[in-house]
Coordinates of C-alpha atoms and ligand atoms in Angstrom, one line a residue:
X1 CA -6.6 -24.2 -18.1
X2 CA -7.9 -21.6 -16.1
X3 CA -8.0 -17.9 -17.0
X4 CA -7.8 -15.0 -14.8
X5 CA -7.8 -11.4 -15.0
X6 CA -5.1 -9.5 -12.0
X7 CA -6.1 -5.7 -11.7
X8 CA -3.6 -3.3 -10.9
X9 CA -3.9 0.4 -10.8
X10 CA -1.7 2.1 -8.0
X11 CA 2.1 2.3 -6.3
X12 CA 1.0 0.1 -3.4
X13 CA -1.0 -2.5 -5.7
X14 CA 2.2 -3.4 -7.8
X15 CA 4.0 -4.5 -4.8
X16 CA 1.3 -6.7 -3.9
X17 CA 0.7 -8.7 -7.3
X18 CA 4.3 -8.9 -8.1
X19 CA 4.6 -12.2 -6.3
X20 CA 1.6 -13.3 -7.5
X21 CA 2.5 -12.9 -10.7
X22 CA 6.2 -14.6 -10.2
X23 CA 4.2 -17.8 -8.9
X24 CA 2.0 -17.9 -11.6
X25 CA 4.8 -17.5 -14.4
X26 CA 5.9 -21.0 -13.0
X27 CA 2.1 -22.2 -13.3
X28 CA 1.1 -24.7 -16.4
X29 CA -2.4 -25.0 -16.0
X30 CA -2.7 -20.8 -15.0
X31 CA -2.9 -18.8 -17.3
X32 CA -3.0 -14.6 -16.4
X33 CA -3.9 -11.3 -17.8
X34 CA -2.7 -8.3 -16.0
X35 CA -4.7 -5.4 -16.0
X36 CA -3.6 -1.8 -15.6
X37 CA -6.1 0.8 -14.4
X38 CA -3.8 3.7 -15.1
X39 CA -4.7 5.4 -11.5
X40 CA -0.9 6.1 -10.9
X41 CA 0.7 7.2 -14.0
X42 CA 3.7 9.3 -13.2
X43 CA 6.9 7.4 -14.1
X44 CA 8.1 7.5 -10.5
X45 CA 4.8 5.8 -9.2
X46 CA 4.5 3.6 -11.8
X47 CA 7.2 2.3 -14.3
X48 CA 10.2 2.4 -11.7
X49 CA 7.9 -0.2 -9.8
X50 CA 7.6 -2.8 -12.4
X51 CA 11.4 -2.4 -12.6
X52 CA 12.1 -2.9 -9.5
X53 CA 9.5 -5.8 -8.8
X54 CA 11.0 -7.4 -11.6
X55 CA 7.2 -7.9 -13.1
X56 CA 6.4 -8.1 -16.7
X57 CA 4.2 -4.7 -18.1
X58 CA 0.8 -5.1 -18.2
X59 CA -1.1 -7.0 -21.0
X60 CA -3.5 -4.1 -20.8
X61 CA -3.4 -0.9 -20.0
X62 CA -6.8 1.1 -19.8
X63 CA -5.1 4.9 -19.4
X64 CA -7.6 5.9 -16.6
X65 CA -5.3 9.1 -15.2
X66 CA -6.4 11.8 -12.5
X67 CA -9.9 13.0 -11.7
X68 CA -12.0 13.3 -8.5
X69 CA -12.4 10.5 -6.5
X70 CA -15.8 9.8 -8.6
X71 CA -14.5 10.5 -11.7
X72 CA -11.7 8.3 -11.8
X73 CA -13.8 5.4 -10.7
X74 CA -16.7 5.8 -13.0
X75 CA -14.1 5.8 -15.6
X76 CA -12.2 2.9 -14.6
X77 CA -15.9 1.2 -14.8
X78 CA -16.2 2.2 -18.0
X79 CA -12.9 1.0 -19.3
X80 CA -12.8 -2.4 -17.7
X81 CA -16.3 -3.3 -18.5
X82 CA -15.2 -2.5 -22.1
X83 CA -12.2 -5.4 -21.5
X84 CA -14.0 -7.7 -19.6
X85 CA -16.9 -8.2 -21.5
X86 CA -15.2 -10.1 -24.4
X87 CA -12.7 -11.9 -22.2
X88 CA -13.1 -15.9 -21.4
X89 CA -11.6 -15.5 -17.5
X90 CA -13.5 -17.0 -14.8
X91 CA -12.3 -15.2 -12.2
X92 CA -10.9 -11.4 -11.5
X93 CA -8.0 -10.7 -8.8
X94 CA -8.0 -7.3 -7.1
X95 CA -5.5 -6.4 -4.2
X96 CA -5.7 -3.7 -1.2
X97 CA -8.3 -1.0 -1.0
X98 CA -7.6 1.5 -4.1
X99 CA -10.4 2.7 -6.4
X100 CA -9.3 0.7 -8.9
X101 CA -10.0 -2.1 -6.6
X102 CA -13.8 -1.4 -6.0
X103 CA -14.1 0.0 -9.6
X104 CA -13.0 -3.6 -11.2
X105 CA -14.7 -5.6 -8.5
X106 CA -18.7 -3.8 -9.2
X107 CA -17.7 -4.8 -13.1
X108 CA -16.5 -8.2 -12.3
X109 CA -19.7 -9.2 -10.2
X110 CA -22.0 -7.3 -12.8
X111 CA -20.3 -9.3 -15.3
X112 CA -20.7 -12.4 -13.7
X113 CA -17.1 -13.2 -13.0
X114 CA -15.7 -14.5 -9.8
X115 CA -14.3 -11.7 -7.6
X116 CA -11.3 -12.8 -5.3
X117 CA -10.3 -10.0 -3.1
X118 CA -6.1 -10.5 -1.6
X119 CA -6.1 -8.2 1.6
X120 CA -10.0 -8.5 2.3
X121 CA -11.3 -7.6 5.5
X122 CA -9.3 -4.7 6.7
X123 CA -11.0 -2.1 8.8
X124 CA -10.4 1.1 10.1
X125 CA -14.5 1.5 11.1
X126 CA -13.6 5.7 9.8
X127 CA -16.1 5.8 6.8
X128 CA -14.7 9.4 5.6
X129 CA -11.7 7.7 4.1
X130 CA -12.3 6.6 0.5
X131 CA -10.5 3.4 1.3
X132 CA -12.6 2.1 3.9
X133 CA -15.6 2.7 1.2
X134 CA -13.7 0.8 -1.1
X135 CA -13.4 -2.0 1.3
X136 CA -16.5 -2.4 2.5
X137 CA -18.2 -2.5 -0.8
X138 CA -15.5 -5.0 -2.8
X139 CA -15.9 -7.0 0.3
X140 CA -19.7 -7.2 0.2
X141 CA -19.5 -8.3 -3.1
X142 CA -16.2 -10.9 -3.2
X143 CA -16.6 -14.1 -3.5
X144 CA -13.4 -15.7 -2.2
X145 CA -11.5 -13.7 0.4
X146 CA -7.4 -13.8 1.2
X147 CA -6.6 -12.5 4.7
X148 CA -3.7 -10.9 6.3
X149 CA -4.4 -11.5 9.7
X150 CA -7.0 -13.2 12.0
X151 CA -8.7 -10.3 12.8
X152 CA -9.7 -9.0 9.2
X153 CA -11.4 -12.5 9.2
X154 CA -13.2 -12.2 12.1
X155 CA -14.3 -8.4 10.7
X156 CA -15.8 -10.1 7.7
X157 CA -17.2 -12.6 9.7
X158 CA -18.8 -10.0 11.7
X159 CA -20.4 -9.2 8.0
X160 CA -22.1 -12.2 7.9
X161 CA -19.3 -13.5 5.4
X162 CA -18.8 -17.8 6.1
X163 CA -15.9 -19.1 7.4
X164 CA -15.1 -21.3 4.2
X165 CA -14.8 -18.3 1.7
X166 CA -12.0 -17.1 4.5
X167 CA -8.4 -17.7 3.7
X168 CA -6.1 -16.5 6.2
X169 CA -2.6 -17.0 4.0
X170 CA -0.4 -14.2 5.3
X171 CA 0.7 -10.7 3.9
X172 CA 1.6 -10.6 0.5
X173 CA 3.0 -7.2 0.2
X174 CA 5.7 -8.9 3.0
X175 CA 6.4 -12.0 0.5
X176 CA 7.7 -8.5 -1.9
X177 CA 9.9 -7.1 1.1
X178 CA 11.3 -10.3 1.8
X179 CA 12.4 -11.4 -1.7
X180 CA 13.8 -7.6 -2.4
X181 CA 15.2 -6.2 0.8
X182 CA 18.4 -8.0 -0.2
X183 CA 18.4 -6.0 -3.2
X184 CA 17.7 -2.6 -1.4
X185 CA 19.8 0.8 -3.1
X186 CA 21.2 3.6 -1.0
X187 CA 20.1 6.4 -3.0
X188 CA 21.8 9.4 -4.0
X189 CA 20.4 11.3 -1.6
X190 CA 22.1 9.7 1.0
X191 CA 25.7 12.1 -0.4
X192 CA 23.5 15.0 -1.3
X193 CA 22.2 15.4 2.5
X194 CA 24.9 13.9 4.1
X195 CA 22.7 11.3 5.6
X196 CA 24.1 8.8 8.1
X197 CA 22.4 5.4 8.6
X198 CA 19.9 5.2 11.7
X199 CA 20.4 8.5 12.0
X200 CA 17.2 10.6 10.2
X201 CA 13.6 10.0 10.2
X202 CA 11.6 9.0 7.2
X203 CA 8.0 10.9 6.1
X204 CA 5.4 10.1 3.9
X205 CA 1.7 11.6 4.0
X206 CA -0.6 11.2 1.5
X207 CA -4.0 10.7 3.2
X208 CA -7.0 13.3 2.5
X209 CA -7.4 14.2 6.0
X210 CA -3.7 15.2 6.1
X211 CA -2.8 16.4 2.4
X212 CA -5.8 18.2 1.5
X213 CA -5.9 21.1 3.5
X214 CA -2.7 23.3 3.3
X215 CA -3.0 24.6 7.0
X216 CA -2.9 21.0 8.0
X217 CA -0.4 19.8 6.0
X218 CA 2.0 22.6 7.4
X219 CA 0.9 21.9 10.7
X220 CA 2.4 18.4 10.8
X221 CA 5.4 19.5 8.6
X222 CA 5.8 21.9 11.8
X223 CA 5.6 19.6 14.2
X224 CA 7.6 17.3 12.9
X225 CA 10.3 19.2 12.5
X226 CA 10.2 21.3 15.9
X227 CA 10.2 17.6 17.6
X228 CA 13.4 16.3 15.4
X229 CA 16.0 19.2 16.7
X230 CA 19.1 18.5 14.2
X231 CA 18.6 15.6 13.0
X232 CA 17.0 15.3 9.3
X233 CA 14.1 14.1 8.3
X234 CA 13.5 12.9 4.4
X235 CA 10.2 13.1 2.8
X236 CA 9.4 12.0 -0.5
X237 CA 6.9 13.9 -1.8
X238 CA 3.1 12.1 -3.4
X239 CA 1.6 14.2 -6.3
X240 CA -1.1 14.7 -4.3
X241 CA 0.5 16.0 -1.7
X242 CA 2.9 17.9 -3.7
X243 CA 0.1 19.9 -5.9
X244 CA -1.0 21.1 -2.1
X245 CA 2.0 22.2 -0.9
X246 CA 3.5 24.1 -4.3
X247 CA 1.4 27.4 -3.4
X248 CA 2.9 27.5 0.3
X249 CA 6.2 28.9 1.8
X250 CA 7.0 25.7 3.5
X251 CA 9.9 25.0 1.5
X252 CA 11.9 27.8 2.6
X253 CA 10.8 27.8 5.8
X254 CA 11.6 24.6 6.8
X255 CA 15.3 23.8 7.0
X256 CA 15.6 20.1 8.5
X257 CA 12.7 18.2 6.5
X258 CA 14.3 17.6 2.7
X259 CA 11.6 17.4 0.3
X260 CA 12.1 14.6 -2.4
X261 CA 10.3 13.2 -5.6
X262 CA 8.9 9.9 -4.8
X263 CA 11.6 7.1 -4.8
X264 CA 11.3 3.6 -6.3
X265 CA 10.5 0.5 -4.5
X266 CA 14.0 -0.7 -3.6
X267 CA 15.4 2.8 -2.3
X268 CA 13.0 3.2 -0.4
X269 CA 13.2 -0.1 1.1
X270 CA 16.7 0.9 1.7
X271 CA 15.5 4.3 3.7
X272 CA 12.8 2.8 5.7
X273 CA 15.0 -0.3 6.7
X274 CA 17.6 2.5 8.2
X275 CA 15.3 5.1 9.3
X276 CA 15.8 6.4 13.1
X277 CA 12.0 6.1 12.4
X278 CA 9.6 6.6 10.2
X279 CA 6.6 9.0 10.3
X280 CA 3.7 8.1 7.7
X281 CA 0.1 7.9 7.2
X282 CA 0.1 4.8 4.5
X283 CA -1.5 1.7 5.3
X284 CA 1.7 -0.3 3.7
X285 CA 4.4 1.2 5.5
X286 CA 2.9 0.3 8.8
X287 CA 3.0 -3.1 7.6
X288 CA 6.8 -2.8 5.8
X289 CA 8.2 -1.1 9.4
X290 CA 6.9 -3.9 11.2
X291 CA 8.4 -6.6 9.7
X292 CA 11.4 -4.7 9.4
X293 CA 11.0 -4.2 13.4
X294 CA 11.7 -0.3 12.6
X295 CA 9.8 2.3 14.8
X296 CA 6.8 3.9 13.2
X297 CA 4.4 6.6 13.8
X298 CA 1.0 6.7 12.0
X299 CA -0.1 9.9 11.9
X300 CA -3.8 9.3 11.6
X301 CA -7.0 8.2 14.3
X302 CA -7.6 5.1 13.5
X303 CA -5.7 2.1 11.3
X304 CA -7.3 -0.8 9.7
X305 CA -3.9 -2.6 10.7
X306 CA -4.3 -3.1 14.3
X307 CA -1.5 -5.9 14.7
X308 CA 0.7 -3.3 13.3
X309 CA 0.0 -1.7 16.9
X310 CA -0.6 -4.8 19.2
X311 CA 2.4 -6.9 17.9
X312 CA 4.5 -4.6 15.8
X313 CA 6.5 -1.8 15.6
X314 CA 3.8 1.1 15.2
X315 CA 2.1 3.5 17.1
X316 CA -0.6 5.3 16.0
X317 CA -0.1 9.7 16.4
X318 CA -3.9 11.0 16.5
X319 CA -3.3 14.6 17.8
X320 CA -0.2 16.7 17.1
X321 CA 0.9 16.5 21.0
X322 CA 0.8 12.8 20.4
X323 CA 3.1 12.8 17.5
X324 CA 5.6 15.5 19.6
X325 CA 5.7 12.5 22.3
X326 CA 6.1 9.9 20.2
X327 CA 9.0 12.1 18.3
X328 CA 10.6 12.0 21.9
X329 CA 10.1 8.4 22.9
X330 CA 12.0 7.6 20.0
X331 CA 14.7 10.5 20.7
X332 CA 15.1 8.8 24.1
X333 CA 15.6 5.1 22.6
X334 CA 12.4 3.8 24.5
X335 CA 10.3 2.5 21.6
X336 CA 8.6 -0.5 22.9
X337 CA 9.8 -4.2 21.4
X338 CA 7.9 -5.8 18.7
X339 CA 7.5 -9.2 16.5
X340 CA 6.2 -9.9 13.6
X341 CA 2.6 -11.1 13.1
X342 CA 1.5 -14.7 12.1
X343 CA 2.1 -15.7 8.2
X344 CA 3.9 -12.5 7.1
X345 CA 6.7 -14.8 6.6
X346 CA 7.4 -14.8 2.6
X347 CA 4.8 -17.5 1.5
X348 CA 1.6 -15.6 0.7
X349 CA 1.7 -15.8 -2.7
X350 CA 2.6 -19.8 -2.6
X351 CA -0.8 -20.0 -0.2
X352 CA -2.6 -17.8 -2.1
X353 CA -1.8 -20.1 -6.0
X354 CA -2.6 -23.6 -4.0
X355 CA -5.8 -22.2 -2.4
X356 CA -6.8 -20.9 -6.6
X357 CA -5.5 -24.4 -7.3
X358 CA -8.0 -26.3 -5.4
X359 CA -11.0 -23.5 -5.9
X360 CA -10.8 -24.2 -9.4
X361 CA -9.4 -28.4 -9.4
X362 CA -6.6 -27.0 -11.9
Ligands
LIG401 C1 -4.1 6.2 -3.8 C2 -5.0 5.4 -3.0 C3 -4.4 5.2 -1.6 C4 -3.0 4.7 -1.7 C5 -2.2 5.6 -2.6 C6 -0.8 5.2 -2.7 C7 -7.4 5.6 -3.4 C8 -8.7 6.2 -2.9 N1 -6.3 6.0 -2.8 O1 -4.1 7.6 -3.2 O2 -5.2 4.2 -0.9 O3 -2.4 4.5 -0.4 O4 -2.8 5.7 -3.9 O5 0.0 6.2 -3.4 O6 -7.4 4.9 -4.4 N2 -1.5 11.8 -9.2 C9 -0.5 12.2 -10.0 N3 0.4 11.2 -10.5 C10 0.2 9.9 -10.2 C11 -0.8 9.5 -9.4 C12 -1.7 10.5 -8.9 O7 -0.3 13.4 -10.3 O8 1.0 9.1 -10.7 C13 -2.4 12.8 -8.7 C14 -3.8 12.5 -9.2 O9 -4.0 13.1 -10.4 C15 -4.6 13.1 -8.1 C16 -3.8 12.9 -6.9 O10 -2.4 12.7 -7.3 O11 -4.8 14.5 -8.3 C17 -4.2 11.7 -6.0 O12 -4.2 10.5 -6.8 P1 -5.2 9.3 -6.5 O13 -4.9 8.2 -7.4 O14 -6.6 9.8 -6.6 O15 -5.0 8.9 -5.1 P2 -3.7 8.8 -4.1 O16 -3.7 10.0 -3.2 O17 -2.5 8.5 -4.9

């Protein structure tokens, strides 16, 4: 039997272990402990999703809540070295590029566990974005990587990482989409806005550079809706972002941008699927609106998801004149055609359990 420990700790990592975890339920000689960090721990980014993913709660929860950047990871350190030391698992899973991710990873390694990273190699080469630290260092210490896409393989490559700790298995956070989209819910919204489908643009910003300076934030909030004209635009609002904005008149000022709480996982599949287009900073999202073929803008410099760009639906915004144009490209129905990359096709998480299968001759 072979024991191993899944770390979750925020919104976007429950989407990704969820069909892990469904595959491994079926698994005789698996057996799994899921960890929870406690780095998201409003209902709404949390408890809705476990719902809605239809994943069991966590075997462990370590109640690691809020903080600076630092503080929260030096505590998550703390609290999972405190679980793991005792525990029999050969191996920890983390996903994606949180804090809880490198937090778990350092303890893993320094308890002489194997570290298997899902989503390795990502890169957006902008070293001011806590995520790209994150990366870099749970990369540089992984053992066994699991790839979206060719090119995060050649990035780790580039590292010096060998091709035979490289598996390129697809996008797990698409194998979630796929089995849910079906069960997608208009929300309530949709009657309390009048909102038609394909008809309203979708926002979501969450990034330091965008949310933590108040004169930024309102500049894009600006922008966006000067470039939108009558149409709405819905934004469900991240804590983070929402502590920024609470001391600024941008509520009243603003007439066609409806501010929302965060939605759960299958409403907002249900907005972004019917969203004119949707304007966002996340790293997920890019990756949700391309399969979903739906026009995106990125409001950031750089992304670590480049086939979101060269094959799919995205466009990255770097500039505020940029994301005016873009507004107006899709206004004038000429967003450009896209596909969907290699592998994001629903089977991740099958690639993923065979790969752990033959690792570990279980
Ligand atoms: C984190 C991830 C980001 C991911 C995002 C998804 C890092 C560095 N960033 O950003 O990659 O895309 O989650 O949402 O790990 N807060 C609450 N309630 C919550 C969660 C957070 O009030 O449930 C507050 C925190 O106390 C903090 C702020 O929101 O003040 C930011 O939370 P934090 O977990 O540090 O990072 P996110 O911005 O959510």
């Amino acid at each position: 039997m072979l024991e191993i420990i899944i770390v979750a700790g925020a919104r976007p990592n429950f989407v990704k272990i969820a069909p892990l975890i469904h595959k491994l339920l079926r698994e005789e000689n698996i057996n799994y402990t899921l960890v929870h960090t406690g780095q998201h721990y409003d209902p709404l980014m949390n408890d809705v999703f476990f719902e809605d993913l239809s994943i069991p709660q966590p075997n462990y929860h370590l109640g690691i809540a809020g903080g600076s950047q630092n503080k929260q990871t030096s505590e998550i350190i703390i609290g999972f070295e405190e679980f793991l030391k005792d525990s029999a698992a050969k191996a920890v899973v983390v996903v994606g590029d949180v804090n809880s991710t490198m937090a778990c990873s350092i303890v893993t390694k320094k308890l002489h566990k194997d570290l298997i990273h899902i989503e390795a190699g990502l890169r957006s080469l902008d070293r001011k974005m806590p995520e790209e630290i994150n990366r870099i260092l749970t990369d540089s210490i992984t053992d066994y990587f699991f790839t979206t896409s060719r090119d995060a393989g050649y990035n780790l490559q580039k590292e010096g990482i060998t091709e035979d700790r490289i598996f390129f298995v697809g996008n797990i956070m698409i194998d979630s989409l796929i089995q849910k989209i079906q069960f997608a819910q208009k929300p309530d919204i949709f009657r309390t806005y009048s909102l038609e489908d394909g008809d309203y643009y979708l926002l979501t910003l969450h990034r330091t550079d965008n949310v933590d300076d108040a004169d930024v934030l309102t500049d894009i909030l600006r922008a966006v809706s000067a470039s939108i004209g009558n149409r709405k635009c819905v934004f469900p609002v991240h804590p983070r972002t929402e502590k920024m904005l609470r001391g600024t008149a941008i509520y009243k000022e603003i007439q066609n941008i409806e501010f929302i709480e965060p939605l759960r996982y299958l409403e907002f599949l249900y907005l972004q699927k019917n969203a004119k287009a949707v304007i966002t900073d996340s790293g997920g999202i890019q990756e949700e609106t391309t399969y979903m073929k739906v026009p995106c803008i990125t409001y950031r410099t750089t992304t670590e998801r480049p086939e979101t760009i060269s094959v799919g639906s995205n466009e990255l915004a770097t500039d505020l004149p940029t994301l005016k144009n873009l507004i107006s490209k899709v206004e004038q129905g000429e967003w450009k055609t896209s596909e969907v990359p290699a592998l994001w096709d629903g089977q991740a998480a099958e690639r993923i359990v065979q790969k752990i299968k033959e690792i570990y001759s279980v």
